[in-house]
CSV table of C-alpha atoms in Angstrom, one decimal:
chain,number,residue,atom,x,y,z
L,1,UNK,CA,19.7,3.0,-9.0
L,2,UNK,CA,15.7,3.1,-9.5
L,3,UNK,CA,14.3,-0.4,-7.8
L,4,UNK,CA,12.7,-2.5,-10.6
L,5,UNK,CA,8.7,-1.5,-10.3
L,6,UNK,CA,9.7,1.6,-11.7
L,7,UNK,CA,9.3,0.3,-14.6
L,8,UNK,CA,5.8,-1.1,-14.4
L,9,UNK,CA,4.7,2.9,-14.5
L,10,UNK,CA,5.0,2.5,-18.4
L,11,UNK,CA,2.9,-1.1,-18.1
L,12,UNK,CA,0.0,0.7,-16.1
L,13,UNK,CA,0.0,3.8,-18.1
L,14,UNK,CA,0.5,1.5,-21.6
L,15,UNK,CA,-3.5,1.7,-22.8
L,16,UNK,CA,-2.9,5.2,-22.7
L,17,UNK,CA,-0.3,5.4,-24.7
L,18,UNK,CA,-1.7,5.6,-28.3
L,19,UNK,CA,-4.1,8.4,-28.2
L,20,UNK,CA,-3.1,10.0,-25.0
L,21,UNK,CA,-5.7,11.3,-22.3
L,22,UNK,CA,-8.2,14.2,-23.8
L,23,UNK,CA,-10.5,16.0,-21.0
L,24,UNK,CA,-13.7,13.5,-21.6
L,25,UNK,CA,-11.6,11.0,-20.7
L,26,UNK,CA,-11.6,11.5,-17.1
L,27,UNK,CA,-16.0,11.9,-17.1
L,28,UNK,CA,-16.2,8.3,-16.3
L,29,UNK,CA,-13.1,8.6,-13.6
L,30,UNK,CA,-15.0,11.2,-11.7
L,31,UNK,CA,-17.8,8.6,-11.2
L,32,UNK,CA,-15.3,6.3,-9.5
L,33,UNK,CA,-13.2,9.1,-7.6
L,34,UNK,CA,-13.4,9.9,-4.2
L,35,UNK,CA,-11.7,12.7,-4.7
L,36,UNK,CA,-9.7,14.6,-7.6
L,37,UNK,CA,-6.0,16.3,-7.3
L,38,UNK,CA,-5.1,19.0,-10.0
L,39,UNK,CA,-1.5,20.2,-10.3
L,40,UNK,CA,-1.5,23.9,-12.0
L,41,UNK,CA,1.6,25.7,-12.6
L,42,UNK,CA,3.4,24.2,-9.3
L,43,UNK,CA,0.1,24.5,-6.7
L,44,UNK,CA,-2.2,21.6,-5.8
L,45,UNK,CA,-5.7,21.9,-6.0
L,46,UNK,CA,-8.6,19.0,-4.5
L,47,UNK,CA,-12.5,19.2,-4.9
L,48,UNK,CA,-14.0,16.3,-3.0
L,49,UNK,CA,-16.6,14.4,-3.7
L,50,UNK,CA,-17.3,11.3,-0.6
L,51,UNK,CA,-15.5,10.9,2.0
L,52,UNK,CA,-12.9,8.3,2.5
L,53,UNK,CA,-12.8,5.9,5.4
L,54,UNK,CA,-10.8,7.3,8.1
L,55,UNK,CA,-7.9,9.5,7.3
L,56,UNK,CA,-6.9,7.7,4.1
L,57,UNK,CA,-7.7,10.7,1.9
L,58,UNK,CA,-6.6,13.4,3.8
L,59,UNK,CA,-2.7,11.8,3.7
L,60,UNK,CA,-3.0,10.6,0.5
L,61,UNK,CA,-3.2,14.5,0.0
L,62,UNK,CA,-0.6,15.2,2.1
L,63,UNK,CA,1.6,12.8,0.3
L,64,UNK,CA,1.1,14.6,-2.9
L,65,UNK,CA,1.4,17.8,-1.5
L,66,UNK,CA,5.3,16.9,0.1
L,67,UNK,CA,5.7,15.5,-3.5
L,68,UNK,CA,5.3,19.0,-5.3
L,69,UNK,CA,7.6,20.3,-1.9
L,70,UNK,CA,10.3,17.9,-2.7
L,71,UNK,CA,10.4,18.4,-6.3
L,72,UNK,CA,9.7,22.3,-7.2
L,73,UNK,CA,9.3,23.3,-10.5
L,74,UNK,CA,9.5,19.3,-11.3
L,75,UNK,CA,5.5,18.3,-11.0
L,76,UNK,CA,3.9,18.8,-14.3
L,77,UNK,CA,0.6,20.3,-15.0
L,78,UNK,CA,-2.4,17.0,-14.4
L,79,UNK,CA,-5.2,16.3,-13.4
L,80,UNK,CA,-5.5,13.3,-11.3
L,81,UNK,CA,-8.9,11.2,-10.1
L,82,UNK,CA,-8.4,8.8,-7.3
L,83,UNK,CA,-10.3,6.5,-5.7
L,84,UNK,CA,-10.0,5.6,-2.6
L,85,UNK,CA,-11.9,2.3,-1.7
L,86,UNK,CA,-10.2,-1.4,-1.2
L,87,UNK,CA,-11.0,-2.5,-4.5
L,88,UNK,CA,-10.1,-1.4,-7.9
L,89,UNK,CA,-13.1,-0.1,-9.9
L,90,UNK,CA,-11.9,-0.4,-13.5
L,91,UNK,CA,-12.8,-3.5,-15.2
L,92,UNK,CA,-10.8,-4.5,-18.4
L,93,UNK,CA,-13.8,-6.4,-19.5
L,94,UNK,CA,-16.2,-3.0,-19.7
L,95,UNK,CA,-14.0,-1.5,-22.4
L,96,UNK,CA,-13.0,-1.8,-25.7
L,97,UNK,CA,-11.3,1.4,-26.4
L,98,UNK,CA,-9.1,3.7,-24.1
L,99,UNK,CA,-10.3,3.3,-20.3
L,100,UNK,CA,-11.0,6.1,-18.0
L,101,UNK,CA,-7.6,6.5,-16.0
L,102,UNK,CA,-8.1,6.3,-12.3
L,103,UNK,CA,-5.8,6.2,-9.4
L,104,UNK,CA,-6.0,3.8,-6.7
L,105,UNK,CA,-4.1,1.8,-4.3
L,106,UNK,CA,-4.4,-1.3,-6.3
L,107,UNK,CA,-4.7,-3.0,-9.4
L,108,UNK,CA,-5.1,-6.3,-10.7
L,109,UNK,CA,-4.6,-8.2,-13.9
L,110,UNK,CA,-7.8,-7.3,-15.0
L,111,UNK,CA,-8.3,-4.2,-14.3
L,112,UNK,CA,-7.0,-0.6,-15.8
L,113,UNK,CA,-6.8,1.2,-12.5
L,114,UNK,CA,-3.2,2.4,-11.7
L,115,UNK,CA,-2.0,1.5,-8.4
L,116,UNK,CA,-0.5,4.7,-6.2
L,117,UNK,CA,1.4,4.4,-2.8
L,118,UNK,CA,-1.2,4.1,-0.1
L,119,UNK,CA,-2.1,6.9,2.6
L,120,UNK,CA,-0.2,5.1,5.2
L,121,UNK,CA,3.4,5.5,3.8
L,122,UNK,CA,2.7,8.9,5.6
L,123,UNK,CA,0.9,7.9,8.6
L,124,UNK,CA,-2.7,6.0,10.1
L,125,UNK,CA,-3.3,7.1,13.5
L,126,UNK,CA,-6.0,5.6,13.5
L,127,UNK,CA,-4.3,2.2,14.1
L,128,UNK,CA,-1.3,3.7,15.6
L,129,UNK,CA,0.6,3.1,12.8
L,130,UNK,CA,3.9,5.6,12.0
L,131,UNK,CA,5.1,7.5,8.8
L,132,UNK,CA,6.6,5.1,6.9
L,133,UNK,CA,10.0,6.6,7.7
L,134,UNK,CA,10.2,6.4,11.3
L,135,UNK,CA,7.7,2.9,11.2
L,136,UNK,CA,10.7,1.5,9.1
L,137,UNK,CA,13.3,2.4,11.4
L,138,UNK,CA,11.3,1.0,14.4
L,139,UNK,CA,10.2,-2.7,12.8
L,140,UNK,CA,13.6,-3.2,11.6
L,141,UNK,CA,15.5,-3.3,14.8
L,142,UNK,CA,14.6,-6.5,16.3
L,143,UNK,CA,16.3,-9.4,17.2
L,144,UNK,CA,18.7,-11.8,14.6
L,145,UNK,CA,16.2,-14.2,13.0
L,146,UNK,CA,17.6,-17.2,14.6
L,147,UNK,CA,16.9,-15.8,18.3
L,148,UNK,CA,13.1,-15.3,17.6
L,149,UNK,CA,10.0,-17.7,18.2
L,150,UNK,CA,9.5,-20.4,15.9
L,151,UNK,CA,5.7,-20.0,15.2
L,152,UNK,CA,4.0,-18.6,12.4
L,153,UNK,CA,1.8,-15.3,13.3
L,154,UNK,CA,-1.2,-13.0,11.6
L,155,UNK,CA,-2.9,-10.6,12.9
L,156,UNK,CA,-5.9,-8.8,11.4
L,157,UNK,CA,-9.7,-8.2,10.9
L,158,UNK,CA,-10.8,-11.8,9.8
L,159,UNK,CA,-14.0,-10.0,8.2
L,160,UNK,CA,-13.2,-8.4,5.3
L,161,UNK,CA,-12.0,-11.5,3.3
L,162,UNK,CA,-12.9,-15.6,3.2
L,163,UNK,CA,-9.1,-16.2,3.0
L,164,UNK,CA,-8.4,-14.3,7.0
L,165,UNK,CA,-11.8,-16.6,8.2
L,166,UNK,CA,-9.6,-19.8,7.2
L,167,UNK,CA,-7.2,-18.3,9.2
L,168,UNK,CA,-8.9,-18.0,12.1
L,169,UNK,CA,-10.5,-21.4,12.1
L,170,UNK,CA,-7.1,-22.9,11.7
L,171,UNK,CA,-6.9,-21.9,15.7
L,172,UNK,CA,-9.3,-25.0,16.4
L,173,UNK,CA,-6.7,-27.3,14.3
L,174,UNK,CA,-4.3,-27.6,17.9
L,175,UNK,CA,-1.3,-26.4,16.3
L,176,UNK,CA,0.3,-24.2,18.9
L,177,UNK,CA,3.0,-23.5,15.9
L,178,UNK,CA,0.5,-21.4,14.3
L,179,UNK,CA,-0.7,-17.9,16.1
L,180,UNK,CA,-3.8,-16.5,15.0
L,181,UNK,CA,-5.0,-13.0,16.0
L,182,UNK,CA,-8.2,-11.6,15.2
L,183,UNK,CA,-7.9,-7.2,15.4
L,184,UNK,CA,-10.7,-5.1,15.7
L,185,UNK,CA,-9.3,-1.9,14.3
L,186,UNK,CA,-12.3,0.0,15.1
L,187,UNK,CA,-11.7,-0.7,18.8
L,188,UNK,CA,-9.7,1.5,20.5
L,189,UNK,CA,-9.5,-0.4,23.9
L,190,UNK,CA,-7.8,-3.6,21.5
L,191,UNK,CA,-5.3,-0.7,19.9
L,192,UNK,CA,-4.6,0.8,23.9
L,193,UNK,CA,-1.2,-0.7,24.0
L,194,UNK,CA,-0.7,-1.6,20.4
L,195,UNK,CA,2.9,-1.3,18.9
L,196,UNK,CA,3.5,-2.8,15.5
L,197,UNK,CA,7.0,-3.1,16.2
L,198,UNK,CA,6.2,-5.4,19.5
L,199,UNK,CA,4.6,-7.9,16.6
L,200,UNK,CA,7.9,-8.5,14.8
L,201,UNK,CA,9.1,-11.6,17.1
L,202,UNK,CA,8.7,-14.5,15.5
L,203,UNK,CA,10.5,-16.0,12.8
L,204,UNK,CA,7.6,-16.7,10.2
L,205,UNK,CA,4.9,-14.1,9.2
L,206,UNK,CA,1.6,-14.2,7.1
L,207,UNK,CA,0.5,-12.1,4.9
L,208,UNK,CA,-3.5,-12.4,3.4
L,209,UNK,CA,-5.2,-10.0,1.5
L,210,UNK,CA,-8.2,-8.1,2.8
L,211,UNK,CA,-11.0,-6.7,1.1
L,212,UNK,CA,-8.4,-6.5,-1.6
L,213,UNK,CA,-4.8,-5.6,-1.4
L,214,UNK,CA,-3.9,-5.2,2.3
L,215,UNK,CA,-1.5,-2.6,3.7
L,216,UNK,CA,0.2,-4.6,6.0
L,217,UNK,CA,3.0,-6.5,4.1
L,218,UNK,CA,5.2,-4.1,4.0
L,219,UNK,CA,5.2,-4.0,7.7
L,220,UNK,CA,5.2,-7.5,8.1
L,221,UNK,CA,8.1,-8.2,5.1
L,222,UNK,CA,10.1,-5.3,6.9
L,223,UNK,CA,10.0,-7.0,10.4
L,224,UNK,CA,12.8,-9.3,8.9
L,225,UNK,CA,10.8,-12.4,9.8
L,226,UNK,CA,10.5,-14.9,6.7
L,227,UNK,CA,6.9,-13.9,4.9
L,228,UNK,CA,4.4,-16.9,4.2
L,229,UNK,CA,2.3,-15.2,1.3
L,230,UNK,CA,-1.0,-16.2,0.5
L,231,UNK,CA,-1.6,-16.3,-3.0
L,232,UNK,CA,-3.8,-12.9,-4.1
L,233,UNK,CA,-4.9,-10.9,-7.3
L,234,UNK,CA,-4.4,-7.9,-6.2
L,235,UNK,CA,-1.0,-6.2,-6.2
L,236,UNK,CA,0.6,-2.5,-4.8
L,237,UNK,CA,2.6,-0.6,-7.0
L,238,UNK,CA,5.7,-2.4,-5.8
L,239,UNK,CA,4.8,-6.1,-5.0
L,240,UNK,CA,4.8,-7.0,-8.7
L,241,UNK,CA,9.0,-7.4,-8.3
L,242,UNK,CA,8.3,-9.2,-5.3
L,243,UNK,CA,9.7,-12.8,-5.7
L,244,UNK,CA,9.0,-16.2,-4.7
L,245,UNK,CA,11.9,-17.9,-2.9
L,246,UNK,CA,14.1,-14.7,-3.2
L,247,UNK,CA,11.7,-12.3,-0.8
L,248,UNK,CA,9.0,-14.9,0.1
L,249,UNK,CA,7.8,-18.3,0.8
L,250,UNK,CA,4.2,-18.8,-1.5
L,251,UNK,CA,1.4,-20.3,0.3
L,252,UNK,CA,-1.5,-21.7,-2.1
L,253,UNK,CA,-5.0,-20.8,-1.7
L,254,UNK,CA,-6.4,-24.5,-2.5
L,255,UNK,CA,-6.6,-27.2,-0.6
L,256,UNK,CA,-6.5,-27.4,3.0
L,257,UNK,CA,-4.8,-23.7,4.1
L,258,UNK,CA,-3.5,-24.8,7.8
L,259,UNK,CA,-1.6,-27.7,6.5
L,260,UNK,CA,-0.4,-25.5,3.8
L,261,UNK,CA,1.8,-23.0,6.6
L,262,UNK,CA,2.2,-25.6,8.6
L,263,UNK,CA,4.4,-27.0,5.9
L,264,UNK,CA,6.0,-24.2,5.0
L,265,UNK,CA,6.8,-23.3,8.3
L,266,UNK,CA,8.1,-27.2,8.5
L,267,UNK,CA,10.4,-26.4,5.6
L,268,UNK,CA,11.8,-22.6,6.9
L,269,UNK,CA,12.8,-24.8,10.2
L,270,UNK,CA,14.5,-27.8,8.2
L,271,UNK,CA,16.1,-25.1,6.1
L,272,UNK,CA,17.4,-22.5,8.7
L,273,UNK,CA,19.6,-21.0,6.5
L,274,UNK,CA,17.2,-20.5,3.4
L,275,UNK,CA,14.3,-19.3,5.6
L,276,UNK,CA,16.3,-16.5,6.9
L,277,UNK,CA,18.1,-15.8,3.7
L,278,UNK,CA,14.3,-14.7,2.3
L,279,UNK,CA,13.6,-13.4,4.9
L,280,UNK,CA,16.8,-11.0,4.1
L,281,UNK,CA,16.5,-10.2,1.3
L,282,UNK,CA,12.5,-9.3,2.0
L,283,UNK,CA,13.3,-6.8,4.7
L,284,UNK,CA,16.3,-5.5,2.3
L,285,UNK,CA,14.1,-4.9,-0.8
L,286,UNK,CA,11.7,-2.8,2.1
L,287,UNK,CA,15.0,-0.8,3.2
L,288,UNK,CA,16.7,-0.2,0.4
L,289,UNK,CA,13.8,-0.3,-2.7
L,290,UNK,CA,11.0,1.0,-0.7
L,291,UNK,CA,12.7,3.7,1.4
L,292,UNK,CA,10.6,6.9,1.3
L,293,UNK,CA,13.1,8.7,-1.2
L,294,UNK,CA,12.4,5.5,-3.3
L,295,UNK,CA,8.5,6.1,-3.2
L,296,UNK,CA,8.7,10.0,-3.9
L,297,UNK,CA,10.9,8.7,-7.0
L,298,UNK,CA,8.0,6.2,-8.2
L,299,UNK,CA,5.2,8.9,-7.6
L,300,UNK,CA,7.3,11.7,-9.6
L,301,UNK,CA,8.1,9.7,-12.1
L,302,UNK,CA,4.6,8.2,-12.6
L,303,UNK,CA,3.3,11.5,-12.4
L,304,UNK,CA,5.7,12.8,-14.7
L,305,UNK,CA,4.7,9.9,-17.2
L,306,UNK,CA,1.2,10.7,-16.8
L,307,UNK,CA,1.6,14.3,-17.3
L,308,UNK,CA,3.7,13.5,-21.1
L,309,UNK,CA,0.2,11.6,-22.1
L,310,UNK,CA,-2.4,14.6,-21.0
L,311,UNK,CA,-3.5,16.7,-24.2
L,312,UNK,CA,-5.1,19.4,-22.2
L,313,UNK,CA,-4.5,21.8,-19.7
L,314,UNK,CA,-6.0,20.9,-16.5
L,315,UNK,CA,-8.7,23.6,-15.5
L,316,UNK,CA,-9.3,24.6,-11.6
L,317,UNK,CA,-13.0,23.6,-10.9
L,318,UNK,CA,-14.5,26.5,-8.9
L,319,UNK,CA,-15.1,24.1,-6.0
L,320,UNK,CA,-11.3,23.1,-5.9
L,321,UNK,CA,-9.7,24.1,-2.6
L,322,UNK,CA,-5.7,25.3,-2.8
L,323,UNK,CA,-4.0,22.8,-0.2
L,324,UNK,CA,-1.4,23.5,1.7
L,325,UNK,CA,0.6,22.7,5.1
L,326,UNK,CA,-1.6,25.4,7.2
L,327,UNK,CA,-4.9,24.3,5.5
L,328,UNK,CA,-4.2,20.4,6.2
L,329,UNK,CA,-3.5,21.4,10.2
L,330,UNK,CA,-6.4,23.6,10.5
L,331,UNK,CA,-8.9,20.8,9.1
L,332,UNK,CA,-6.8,17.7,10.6
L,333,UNK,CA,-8.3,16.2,13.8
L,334,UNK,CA,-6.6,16.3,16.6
L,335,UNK,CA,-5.5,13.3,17.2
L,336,UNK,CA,-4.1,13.5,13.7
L,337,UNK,CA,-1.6,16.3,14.7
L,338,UNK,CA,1.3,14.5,15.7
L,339,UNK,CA,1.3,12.1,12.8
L,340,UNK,CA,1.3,15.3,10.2
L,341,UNK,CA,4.3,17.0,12.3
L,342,UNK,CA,6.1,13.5,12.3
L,343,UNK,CA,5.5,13.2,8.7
L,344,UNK,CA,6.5,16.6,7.6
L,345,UNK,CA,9.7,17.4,5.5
């Protein structure tokens, strides 16, 4: 059974569809990329061109390179710019005809950019954070709903968006129901004993957008606590099939935000049995729809989808490095070592 956002691959490659993707297409991508993937007769090729914050590029690459592993013979050739900042960079607005294509980790309504899974389905060190398969495993066995503390929790960098400073101020509002955490993730000493799985004990979590999309609801719908979701633009390539009321509660922007989860969280302890039955059904979507053989099937058949509307064969710019396993150790930092073995097929 292929989970329902499998299908939006044909919605985010649609304004593509007509004329197909010719070589000049991809001139104005390259502006916008970070980086650039080409697939040629089964090898993967990346020429650089800035670098990504922290490791995000490198296992975005590694993610594509386990792709071609997993599926030999099944990659088509492509040739892929991605871009590799918060925000998508695409604007429906600035064309009339056929858009650059560009890969990203996010999309919104108006904009063309296609959203890809994010680096961190294969690790972030950085924050401490596991390969999605083993991060899964941990942040799903905790205890039964109904044994877990009533409050509502966040935790996150309040800076990168006006939505997490509302958060934080709604600490000064006295309601001990509502746990606010401001994270540093550039500070090590805050990340010292930091476990994402020791964050999964309480009954309601909140999910609010970042500088755009944020990688952190997957972790927090996947703790099994009932997800409060603050209303954003910007969407992953799986939350579109999210649902209100099936896999979340939806918290409004407007109006006055504190008394907004306070209510909801009201409601989830009025209605015991609803609040945990979303809360259900949100961790089961993340264990059975966005298992890791799930996201390998979205990327190859996006890919695959992508590769049908190419008209050229991708060339190998002479700055393009071949990437493989012993290449991605030998540049990896250190610290970045175990993630890659943990994350290896």
């Amino acid at each position: 059974r292929c989970p329902a956002y499998y299908s939006r691959v044909f919605e985010d490659l649609a304004p593509w569809k007509e004329k197909g993707i010719q070589e000049h297409d991809l001139e104005t991508a390259r502006k916008h990329s970070a980086f650039r993937a080409i697939v040629r007769d089964g090898r993967l090729y990346v020429e650089l061109y800035y670098r990504c914050f922290q490791t995000r590029m490198m296992f975005t690459i590694v993610g594509i390179m386990q792709l071609l592993q997993r599926f030999p013979g099944q990659i088509p050739d492509v040739d892929i710019f991605f871009n590799c900042q918060d925000r998508p960079q695409i604007t429906k607005s600035a064309f009339d005809e056929a858009p650059p294509p560009l890969f990203g980790y996010c999309s919104t309504k108006n904009h063309f950019d296609i959203p890809f899974p994010d680096w961190s389905f294969w690790g972030w060190p950085e924050n401490k954070i596991l390969p999605w398969r083993s991060q899964l495993k941990r942040i799903t066995q905790q205890a039964e709903w109904k044994d877990r503390d009533s409050s509502v929790q966040w935790r996150g960098d309040p800076r990168t968006s006006q939505i997490r400073q509302r958060l934080i101020a709604c600490n000064s509002t006295g309601d001990k129901t509502l746990l606010v955490h401001g994270q540093n993730w550039r500070d090590q000493s805050d990340l010292q004993n930091w476990k994402l799985e020791s964050h999964c004990h309480s009954r309601y979590k909140l999910y609010a957008e970042g500088y755009a999309w944020s990688a952190s609801y997957k972790y927090i719908m996947g703790c099994g606590s009932t997800v409060l979701a603050i209303d954003s633009d910007y969407y992953e390539f799986f939350t579109r099939d999210l649902k209100a009321g099936v896999h979340y509660v939806p918290i409004s922007r407007e109006g006055n935000l504190c008394q907004s989860i306070s209510n909801a969280r009201q409601w989830g302890e009025s209605h015991p049995g609803e609040a945990q039955a979303i809360a259900t059904r949100g961790q089961r979507f993340l264990v059975e729809d966005l298992s890791l053989d799930q996201v390998y099937g979205y990327m190859l058949h996006l890919i695959q989808e992508y590769g049908k509307l190419q008209k050229f064969k991708p060339p190998v710019p002479r700055e393009a490095h071949v990437v493989h396993p012993g290449l991605v150790k030998c540049l990896a930092h250190p610290r970045d070592l175990e993630t890659l073995e943990r994350t290896a097929i």
